CSV table of C-alpha atoms in Angstrom, one decimal:
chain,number,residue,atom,x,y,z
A,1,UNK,CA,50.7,-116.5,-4.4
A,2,UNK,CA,52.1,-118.6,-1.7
A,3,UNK,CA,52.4,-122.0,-2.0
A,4,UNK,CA,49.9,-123.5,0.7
A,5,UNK,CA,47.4,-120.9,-1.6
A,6,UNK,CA,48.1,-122.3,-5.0
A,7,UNK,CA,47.0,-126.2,-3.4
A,8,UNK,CA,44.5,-124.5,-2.4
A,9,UNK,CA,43.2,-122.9,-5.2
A,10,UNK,CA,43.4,-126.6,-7.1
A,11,UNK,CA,40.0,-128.0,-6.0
A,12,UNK,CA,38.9,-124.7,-5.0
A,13,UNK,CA,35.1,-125.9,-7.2
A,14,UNK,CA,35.4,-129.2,-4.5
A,15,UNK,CA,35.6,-127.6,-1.9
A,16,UNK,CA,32.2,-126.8,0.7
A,17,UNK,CA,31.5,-123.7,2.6
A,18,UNK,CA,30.4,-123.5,5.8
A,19,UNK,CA,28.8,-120.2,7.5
A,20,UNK,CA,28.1,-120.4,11.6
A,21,UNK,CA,24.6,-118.7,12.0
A,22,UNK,CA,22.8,-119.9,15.1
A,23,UNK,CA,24.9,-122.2,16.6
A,24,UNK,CA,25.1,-124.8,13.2
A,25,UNK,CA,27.0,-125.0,10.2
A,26,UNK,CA,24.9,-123.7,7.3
A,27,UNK,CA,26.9,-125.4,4.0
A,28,UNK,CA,26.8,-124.5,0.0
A,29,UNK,CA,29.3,-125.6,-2.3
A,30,UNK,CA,30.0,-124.0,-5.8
A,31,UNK,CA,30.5,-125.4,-9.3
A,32,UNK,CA,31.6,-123.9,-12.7
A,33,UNK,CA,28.2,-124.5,-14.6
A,34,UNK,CA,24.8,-122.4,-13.8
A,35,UNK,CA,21.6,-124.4,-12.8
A,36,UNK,CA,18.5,-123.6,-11.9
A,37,UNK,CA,17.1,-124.0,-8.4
A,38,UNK,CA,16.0,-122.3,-4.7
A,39,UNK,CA,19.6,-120.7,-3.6
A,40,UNK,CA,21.0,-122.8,-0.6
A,41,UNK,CA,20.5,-122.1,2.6
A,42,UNK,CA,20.2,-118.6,3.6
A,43,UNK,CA,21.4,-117.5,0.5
A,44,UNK,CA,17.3,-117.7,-0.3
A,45,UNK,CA,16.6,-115.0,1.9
A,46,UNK,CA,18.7,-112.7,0.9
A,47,UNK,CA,17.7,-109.9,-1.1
A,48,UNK,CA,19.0,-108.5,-4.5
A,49,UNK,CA,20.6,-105.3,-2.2
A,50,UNK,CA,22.5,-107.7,-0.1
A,51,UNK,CA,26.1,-108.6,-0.6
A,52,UNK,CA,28.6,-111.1,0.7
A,53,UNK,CA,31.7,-111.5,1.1
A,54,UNK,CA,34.4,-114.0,2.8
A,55,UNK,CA,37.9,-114.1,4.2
A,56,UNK,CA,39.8,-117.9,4.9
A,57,UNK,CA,43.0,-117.5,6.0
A,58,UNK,CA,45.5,-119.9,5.3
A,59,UNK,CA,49.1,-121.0,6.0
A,60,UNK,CA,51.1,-123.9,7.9
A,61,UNK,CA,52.2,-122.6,11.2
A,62,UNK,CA,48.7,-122.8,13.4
A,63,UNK,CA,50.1,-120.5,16.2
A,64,UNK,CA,50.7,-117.7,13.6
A,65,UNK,CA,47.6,-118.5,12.0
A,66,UNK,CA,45.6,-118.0,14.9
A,67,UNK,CA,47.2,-114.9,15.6
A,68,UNK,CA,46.7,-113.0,12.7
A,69,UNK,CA,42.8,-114.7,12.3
A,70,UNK,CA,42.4,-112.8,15.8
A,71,UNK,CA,44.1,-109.8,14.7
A,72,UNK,CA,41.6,-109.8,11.7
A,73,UNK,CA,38.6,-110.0,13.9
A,74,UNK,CA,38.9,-106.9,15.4
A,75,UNK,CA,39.7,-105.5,12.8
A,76,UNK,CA,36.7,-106.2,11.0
A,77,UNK,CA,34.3,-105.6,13.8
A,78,UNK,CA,36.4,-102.0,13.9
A,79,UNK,CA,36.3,-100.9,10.5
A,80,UNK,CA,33.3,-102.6,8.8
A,81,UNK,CA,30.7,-99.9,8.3
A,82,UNK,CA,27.6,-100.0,10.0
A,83,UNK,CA,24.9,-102.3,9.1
A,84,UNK,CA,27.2,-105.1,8.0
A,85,UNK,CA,27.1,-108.5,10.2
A,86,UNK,CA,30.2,-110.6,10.7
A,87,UNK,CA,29.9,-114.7,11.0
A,88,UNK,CA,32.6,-117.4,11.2
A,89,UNK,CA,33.1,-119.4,8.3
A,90,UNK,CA,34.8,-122.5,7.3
A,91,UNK,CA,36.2,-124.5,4.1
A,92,UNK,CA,36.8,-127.9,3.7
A,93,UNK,CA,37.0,-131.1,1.3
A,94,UNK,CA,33.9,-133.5,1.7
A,95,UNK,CA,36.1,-136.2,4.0
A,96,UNK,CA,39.5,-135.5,3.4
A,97,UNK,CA,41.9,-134.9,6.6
A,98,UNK,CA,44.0,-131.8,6.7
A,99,UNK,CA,41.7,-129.0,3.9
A,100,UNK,CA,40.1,-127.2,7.1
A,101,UNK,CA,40.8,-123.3,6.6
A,102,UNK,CA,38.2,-121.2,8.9
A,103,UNK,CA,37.6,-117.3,8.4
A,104,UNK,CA,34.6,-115.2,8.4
A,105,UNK,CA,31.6,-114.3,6.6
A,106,UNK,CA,30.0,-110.7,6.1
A,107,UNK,CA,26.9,-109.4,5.1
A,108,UNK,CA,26.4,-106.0,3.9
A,109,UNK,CA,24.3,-104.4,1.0
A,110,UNK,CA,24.5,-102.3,-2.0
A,111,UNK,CA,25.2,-99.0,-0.2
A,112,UNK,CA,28.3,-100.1,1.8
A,113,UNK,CA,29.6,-102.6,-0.2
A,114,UNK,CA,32.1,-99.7,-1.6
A,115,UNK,CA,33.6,-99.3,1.9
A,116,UNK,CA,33.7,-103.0,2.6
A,117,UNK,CA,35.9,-103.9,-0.6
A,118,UNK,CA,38.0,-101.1,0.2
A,119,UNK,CA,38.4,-102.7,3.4
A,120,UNK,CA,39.2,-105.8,2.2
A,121,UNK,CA,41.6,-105.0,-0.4
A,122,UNK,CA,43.9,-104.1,2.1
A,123,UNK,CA,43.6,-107.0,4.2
A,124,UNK,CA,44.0,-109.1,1.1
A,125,UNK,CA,47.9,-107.7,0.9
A,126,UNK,CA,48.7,-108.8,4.8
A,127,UNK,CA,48.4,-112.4,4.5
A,128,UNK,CA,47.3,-115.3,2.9
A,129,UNK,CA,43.9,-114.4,2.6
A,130,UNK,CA,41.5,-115.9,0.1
A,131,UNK,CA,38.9,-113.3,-0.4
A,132,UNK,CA,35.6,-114.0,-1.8
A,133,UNK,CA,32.4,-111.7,-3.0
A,134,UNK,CA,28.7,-112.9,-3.3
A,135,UNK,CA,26.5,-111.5,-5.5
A,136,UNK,CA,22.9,-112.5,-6.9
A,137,UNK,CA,21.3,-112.6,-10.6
A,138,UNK,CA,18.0,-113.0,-11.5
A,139,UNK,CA,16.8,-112.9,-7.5
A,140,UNK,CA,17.3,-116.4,-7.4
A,141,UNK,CA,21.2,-117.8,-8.7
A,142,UNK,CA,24.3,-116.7,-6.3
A,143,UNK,CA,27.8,-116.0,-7.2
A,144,UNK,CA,30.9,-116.2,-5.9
A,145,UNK,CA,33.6,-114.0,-6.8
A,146,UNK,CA,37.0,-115.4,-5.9
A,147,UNK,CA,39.8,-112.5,-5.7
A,148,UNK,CA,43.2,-112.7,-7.0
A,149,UNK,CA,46.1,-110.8,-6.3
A,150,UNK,CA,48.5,-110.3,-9.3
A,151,UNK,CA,51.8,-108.7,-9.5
A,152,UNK,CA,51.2,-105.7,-10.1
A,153,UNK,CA,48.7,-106.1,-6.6
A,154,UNK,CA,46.0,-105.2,-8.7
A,155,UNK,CA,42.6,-106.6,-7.7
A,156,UNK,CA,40.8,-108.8,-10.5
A,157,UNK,CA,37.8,-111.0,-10.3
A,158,UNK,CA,38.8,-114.8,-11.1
A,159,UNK,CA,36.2,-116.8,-13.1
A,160,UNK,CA,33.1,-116.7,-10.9
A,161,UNK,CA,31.7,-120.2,-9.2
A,162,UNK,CA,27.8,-120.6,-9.0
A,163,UNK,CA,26.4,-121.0,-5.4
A,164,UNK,CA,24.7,-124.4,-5.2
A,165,UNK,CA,23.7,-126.7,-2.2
A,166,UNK,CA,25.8,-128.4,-0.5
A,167,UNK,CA,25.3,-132.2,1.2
A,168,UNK,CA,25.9,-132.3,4.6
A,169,UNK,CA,29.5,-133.8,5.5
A,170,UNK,CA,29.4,-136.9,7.7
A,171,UNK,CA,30.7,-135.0,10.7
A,172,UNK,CA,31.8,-131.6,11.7
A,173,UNK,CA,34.3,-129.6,9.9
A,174,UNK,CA,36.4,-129.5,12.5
A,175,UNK,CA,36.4,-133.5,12.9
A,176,UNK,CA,38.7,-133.7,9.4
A,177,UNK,CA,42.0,-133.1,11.6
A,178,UNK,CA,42.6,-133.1,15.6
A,179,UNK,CA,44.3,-130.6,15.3
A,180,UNK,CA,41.7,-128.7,14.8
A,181,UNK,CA,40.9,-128.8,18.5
A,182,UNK,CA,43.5,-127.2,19.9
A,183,UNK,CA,44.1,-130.3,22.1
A,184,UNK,CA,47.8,-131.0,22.8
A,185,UNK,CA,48.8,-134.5,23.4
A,186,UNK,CA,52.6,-134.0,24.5
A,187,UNK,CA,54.6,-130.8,26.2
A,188,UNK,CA,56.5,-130.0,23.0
A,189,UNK,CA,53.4,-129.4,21.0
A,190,UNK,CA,52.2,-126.3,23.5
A,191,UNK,CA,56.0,-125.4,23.9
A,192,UNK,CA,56.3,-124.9,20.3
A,193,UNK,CA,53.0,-122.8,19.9
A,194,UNK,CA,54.1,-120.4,22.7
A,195,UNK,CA,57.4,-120.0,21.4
A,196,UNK,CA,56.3,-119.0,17.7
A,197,UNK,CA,54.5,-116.5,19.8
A,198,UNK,CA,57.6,-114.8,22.0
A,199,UNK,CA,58.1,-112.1,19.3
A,200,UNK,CA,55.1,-110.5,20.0
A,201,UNK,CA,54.0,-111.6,23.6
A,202,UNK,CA,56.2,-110.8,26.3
A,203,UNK,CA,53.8,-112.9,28.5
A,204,UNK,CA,54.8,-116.1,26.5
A,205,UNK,CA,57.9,-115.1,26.9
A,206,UNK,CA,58.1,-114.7,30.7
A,207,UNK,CA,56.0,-118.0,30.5
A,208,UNK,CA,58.6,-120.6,28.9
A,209,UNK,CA,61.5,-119.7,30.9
A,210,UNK,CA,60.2,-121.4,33.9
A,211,UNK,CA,60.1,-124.6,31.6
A,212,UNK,CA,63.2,-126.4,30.0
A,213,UNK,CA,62.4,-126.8,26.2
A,214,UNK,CA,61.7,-130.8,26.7
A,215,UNK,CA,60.1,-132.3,29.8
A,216,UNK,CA,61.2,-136.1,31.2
A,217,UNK,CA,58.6,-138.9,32.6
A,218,UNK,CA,59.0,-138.3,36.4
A,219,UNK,CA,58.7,-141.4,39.0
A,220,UNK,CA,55.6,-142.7,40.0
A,221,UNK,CA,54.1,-141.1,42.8
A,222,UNK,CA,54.1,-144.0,46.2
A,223,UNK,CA,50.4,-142.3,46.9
A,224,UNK,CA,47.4,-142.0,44.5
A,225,UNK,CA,46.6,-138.8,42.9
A,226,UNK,CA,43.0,-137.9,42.3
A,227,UNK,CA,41.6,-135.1,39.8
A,228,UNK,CA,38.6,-133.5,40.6
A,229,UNK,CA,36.9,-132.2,37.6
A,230,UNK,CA,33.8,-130.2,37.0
A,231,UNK,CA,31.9,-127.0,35.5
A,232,UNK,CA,32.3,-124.1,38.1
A,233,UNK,CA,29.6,-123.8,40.8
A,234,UNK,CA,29.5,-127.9,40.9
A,235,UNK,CA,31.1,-128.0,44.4
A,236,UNK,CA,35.0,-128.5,43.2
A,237,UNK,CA,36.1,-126.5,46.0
A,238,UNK,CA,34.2,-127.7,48.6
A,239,UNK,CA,35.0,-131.1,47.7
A,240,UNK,CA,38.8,-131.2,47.3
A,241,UNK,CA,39.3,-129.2,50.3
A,242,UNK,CA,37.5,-131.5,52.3
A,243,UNK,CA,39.5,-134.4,50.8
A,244,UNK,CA,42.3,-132.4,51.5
A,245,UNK,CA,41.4,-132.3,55.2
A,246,UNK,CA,39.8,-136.0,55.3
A,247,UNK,CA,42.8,-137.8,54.0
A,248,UNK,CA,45.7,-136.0,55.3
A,249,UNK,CA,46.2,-135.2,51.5
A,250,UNK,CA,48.0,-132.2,49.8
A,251,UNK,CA,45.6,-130.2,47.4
A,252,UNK,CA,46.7,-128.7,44.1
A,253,UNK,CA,45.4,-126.5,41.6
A,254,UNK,CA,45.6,-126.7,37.5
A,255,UNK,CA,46.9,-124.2,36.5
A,256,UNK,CA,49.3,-123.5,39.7
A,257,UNK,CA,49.2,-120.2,41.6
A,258,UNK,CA,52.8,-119.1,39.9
A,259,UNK,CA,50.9,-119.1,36.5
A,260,UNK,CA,48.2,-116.9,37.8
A,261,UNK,CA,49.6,-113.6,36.9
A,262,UNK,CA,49.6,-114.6,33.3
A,263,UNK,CA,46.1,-116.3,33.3
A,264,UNK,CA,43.9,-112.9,32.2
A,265,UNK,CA,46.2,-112.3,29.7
A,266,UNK,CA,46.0,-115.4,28.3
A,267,UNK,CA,42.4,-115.9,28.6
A,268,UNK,CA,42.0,-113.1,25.8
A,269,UNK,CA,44.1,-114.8,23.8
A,270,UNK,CA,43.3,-116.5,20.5
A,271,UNK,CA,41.7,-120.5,21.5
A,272,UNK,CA,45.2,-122.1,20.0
A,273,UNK,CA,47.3,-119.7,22.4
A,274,UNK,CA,44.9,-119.8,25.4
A,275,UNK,CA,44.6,-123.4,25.1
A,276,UNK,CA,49.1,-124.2,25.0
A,277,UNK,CA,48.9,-122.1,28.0
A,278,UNK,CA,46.6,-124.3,30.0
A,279,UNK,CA,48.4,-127.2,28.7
A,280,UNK,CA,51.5,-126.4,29.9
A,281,UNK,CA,50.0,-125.3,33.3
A,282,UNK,CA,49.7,-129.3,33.5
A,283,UNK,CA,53.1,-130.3,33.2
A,284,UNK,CA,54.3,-127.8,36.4
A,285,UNK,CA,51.3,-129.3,38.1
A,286,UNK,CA,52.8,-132.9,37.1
A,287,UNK,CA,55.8,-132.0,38.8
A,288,UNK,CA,54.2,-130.4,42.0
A,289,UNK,CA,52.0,-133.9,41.9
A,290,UNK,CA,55.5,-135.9,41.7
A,291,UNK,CA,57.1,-133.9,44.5
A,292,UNK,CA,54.0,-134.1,47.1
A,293,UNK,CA,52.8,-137.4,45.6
A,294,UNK,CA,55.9,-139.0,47.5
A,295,UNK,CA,54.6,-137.9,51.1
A,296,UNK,CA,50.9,-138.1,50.9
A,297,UNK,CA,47.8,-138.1,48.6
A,298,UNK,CA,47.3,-135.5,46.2
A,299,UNK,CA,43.9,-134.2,45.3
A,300,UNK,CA,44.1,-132.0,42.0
A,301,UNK,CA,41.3,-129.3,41.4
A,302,UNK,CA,41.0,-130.1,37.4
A,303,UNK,CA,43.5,-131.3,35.7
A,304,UNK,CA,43.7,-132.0,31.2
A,305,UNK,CA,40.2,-133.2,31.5
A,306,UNK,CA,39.3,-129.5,31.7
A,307,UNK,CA,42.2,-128.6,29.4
A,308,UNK,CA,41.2,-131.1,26.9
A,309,UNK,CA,37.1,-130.7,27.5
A,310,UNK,CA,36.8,-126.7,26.4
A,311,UNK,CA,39.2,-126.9,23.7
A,312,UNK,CA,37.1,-130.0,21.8
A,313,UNK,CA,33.6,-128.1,22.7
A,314,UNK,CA,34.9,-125.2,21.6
A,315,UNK,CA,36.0,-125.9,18.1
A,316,UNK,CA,32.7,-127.7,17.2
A,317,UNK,CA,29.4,-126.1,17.0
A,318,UNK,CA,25.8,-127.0,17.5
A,319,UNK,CA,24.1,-130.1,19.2
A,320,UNK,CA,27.0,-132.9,21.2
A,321,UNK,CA,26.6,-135.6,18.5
A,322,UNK,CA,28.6,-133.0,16.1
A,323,UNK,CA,31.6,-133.8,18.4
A,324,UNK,CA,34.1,-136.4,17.6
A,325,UNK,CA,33.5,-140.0,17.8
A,326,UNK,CA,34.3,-142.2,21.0
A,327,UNK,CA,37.6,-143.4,20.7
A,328,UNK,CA,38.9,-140.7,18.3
A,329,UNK,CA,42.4,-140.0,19.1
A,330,UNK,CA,41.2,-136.3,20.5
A,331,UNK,CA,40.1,-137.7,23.2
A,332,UNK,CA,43.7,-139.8,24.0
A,333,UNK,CA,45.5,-138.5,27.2
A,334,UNK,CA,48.9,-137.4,26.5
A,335,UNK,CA,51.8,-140.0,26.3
A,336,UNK,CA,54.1,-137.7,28.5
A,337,UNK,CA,51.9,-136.3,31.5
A,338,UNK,CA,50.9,-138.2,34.7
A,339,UNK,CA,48.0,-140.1,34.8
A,340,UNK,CA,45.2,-139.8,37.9
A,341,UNK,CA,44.6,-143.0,39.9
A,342,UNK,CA,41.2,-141.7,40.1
A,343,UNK,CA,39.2,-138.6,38.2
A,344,UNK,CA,35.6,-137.3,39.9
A,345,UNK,CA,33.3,-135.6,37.2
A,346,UNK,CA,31.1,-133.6,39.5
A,347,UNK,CA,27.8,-132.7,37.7
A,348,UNK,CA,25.1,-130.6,38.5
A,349,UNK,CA,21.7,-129.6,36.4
A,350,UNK,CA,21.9,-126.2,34.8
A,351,UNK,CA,19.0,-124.4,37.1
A,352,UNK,CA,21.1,-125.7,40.4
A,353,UNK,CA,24.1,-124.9,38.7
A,354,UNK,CA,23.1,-121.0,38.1
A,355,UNK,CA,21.6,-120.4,41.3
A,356,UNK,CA,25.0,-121.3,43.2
A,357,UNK,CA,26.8,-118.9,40.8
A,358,UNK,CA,24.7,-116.2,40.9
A,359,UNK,CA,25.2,-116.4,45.3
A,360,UNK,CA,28.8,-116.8,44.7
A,361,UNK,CA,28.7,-113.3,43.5
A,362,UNK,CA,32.2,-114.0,42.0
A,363,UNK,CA,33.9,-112.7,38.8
A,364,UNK,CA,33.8,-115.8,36.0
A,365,UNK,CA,35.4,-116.4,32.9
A,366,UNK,CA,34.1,-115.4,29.5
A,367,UNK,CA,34.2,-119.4,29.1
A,368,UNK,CA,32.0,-120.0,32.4
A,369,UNK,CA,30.1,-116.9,31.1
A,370,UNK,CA,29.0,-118.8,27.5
A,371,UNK,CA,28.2,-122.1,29.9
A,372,UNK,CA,25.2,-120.3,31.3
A,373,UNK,CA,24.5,-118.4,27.6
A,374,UNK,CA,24.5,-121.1,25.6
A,375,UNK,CA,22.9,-124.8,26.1
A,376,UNK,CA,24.6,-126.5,23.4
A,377,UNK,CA,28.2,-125.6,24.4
A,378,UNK,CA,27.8,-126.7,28.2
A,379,UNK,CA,26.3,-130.0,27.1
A,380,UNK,CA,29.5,-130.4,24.9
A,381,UNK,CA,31.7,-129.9,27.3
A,382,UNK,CA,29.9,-132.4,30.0
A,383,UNK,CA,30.2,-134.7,26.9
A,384,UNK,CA,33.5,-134.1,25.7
A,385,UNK,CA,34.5,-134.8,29.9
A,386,UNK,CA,33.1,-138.2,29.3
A,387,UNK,CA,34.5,-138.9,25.7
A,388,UNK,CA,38.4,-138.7,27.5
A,389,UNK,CA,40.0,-141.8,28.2
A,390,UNK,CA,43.0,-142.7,30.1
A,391,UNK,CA,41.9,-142.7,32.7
A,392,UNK,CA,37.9,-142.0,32.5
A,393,UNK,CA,35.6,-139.8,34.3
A,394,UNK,CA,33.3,-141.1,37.1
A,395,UNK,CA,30.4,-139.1,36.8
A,396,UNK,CA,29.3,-138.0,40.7
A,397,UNK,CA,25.8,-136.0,41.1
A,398,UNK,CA,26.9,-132.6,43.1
A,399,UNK,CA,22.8,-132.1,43.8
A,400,UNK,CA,23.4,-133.4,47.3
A,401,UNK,CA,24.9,-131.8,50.2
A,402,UNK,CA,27.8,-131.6,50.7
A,403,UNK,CA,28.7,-134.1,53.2
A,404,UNK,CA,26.8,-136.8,51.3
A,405,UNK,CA,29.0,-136.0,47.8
A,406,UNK,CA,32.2,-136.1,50.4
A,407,UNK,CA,31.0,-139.6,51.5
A,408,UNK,CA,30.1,-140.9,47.8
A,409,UNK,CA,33.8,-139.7,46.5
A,410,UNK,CA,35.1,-141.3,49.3
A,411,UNK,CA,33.7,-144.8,49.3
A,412,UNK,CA,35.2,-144.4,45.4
A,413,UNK,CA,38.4,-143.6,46.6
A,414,UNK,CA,38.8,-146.3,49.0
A,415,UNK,CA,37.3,-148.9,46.3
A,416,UNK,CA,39.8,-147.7,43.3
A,417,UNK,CA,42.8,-146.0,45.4
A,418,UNK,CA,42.7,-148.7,48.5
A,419,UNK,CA,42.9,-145.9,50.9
């Protein structure tokens, strides 16, 4: 076995499992003794037919990781059978930084479990994959089953783990490691995740040679530059174009036009991948901002905010509180890019906010999409927005017209920028 499996494999009984059913972590944990006791979680509504199995994929380099834990999901929702559902799971040590390994959970039953294991033995020999099966006794204690791989690649059950509850961690999973967030805090951290990617993307390819591999701090703009941030629909457009027109200012976008022809691609990408790609959007905006900022005001529509704000919401599941603390270093704007003189957090309530979509008519993103589908993530991103510091979000109410939002933004302009 590789080595990032063996370390692994050392506190593999410490370690607690986490299945994402219904927008929450549901945990267990395992231990090498049998006692007595409901099953955890939904493990006590399963049935003695049921089975379970789950893949965590490990290794050090995140970009390839994310890659091949893509890869895997289609796979799975290609060649499981029918009948079997597929969850995303995660593994960690109770509190302790860097153990996160995420994969996926499947349930299936007695009469395709055949086909599933077959499936999964050969997924087993691609990667480092640590491959689990679930079984009941007695219609009340669950197993786990964790495979091993010998030399001769012959399939054998290791001593089996009893499934026993699990106390909740005191945060999310994800919050062990900001990494985990797929937040980048300098240009050579995206630069490095697309280029471990050029073998097999021409897109990330094409990408990085319109950037030199390091990026230097550029001069100050001599006017201010203000980010306007926002869900879709909020009145972003509106609003920066008539800045644009108000102040004599220039009006840019994140990510620029001469990304834009890579942007679909990118947005099917795996969240690591998709997210470098935004991030890196910044730094040629950066540079745009330093060029224009010497003439006149700039007015960016979004800026890392945005970058920053779906990557955090993204990697953390369930209610807002489950996202990092304020003042965790997630929320830290990066060391090398431009700060705004001023950043606009337009918001809007969620009824307003689909009624002015749904008359836009227009195409969204499978993001923008999930906003509308799902309560929990648009509440994390509004609060991930607020959580970023350097510099803050002022929060403006877009439920006006828009004239009276124009005037609000710019009595805050004139107060902060002197303008």
């Amino acid at each position: 076995m590789a080595r990032r499996v063996k370390s692994l494999l050392r506190r593999w009984s410490s370690r607690v499992f986490s299945v994402e059913l219904d927008e929450a972590p549901l945990s267990f944990g395992i231990q090498a003794a049998q006692r007595g006791g409901r099953p955890p979680g939904f493990f006590a509504e399963l049935g003695e037919q049921d089975r379970c199995y789950s893949l965590l994929v490990s290794g050090r380099d995140a970009a390839r990781r994310a890659q091949f834990s893509a890869q895997l999901r289609e796979q799975l929702l290609r060649e499981l059978p029918p009948g079997c559902d597929l969850a995303a799971m995660s593994s960690h040590l109770p509190d302790a930084e860097d153990s996160l390994i995420k994969g996926y959970f499947i349930k299936g039953n007695t009469e395709n479990s055949s086909r599933i294991e077959g499936l999964l033995k050969d997924i087993e020999q691609q990667e480092s994959v640590l491959v689990c099966s679930y079984t009941g006794e007695d219609g009340q204690q669950w197993t786990q089953h964790l495979w091993s791989r010998e030399q001769s690649k012959k399939m054998e059950m290791m001593v089996k783990f009893y499934v026993v509850p699990s106390e909740s961690s005191i945060c999310h999973p994800s919050s062990l490691n900001t990494a985990n967030y797929d937040v980048f805090h300098s240009f050579e951290e995206a630069y490095d995740v697309l280029k471990k990617n050029v073998d097999v993307s021409p897109e990330a390819r094409s990408v990085l040679e319109m950037f030199p591999s390091t990026v230097k701090a550029g001069r100050k703009p001599d006017f201010p530059v203000i980010a306007i941030e926002g869900l879709d629909a909020t009145g972003k457009t509106t609003l920066t174009e008539s800045l644009r027109d108000t102040l004599g200012a220039t009006l840019l976008r994140s990510p620029p036009q001469c990304l834009s022809r890579w942007r679909a691609h990118f947005d099917q990408q795996p969240a690591l991948i998709r997210r470098a790609f935004y991030a890196l959007g910044n730094y040629v905006t950066e540079e745009q901002i330093g060029q224009e900022g010497m003439k006149t005001p700039v007015i960016v529509d979004r800026f890392w905010h945005s970058t920053a704000a779906y990557a955090i919401a993204t990697a953390v599941s369930g209610p807002a509180c489950n996202l990092p603390q304020e003042g965790s270093e997630v929320y830290r704007w990066p060391g090398d890019l431009l700060q705004p003189s001023l950043v606009v957090l337009l918001t809007l309530n969620p009824q307003e906010r689909e009624r002015r979509l749904r008359n836009r008519g227009q195409k969204i993103t499978d993001e923008e999409q999930e906003l509308d589908h799902n309560q929990f993530f648009r509440l994390r991103v509004e609060e991930a927005y607020r959580r970023i510091s350097g510099p803050p979000c002022v929060v403006v109410d877009a439920s006006p017209s828009a004239d009276l939002v124009l005037q609000q933004v710019l009595l805050l302009i004139r107060a902060k920028c002197h303008l």
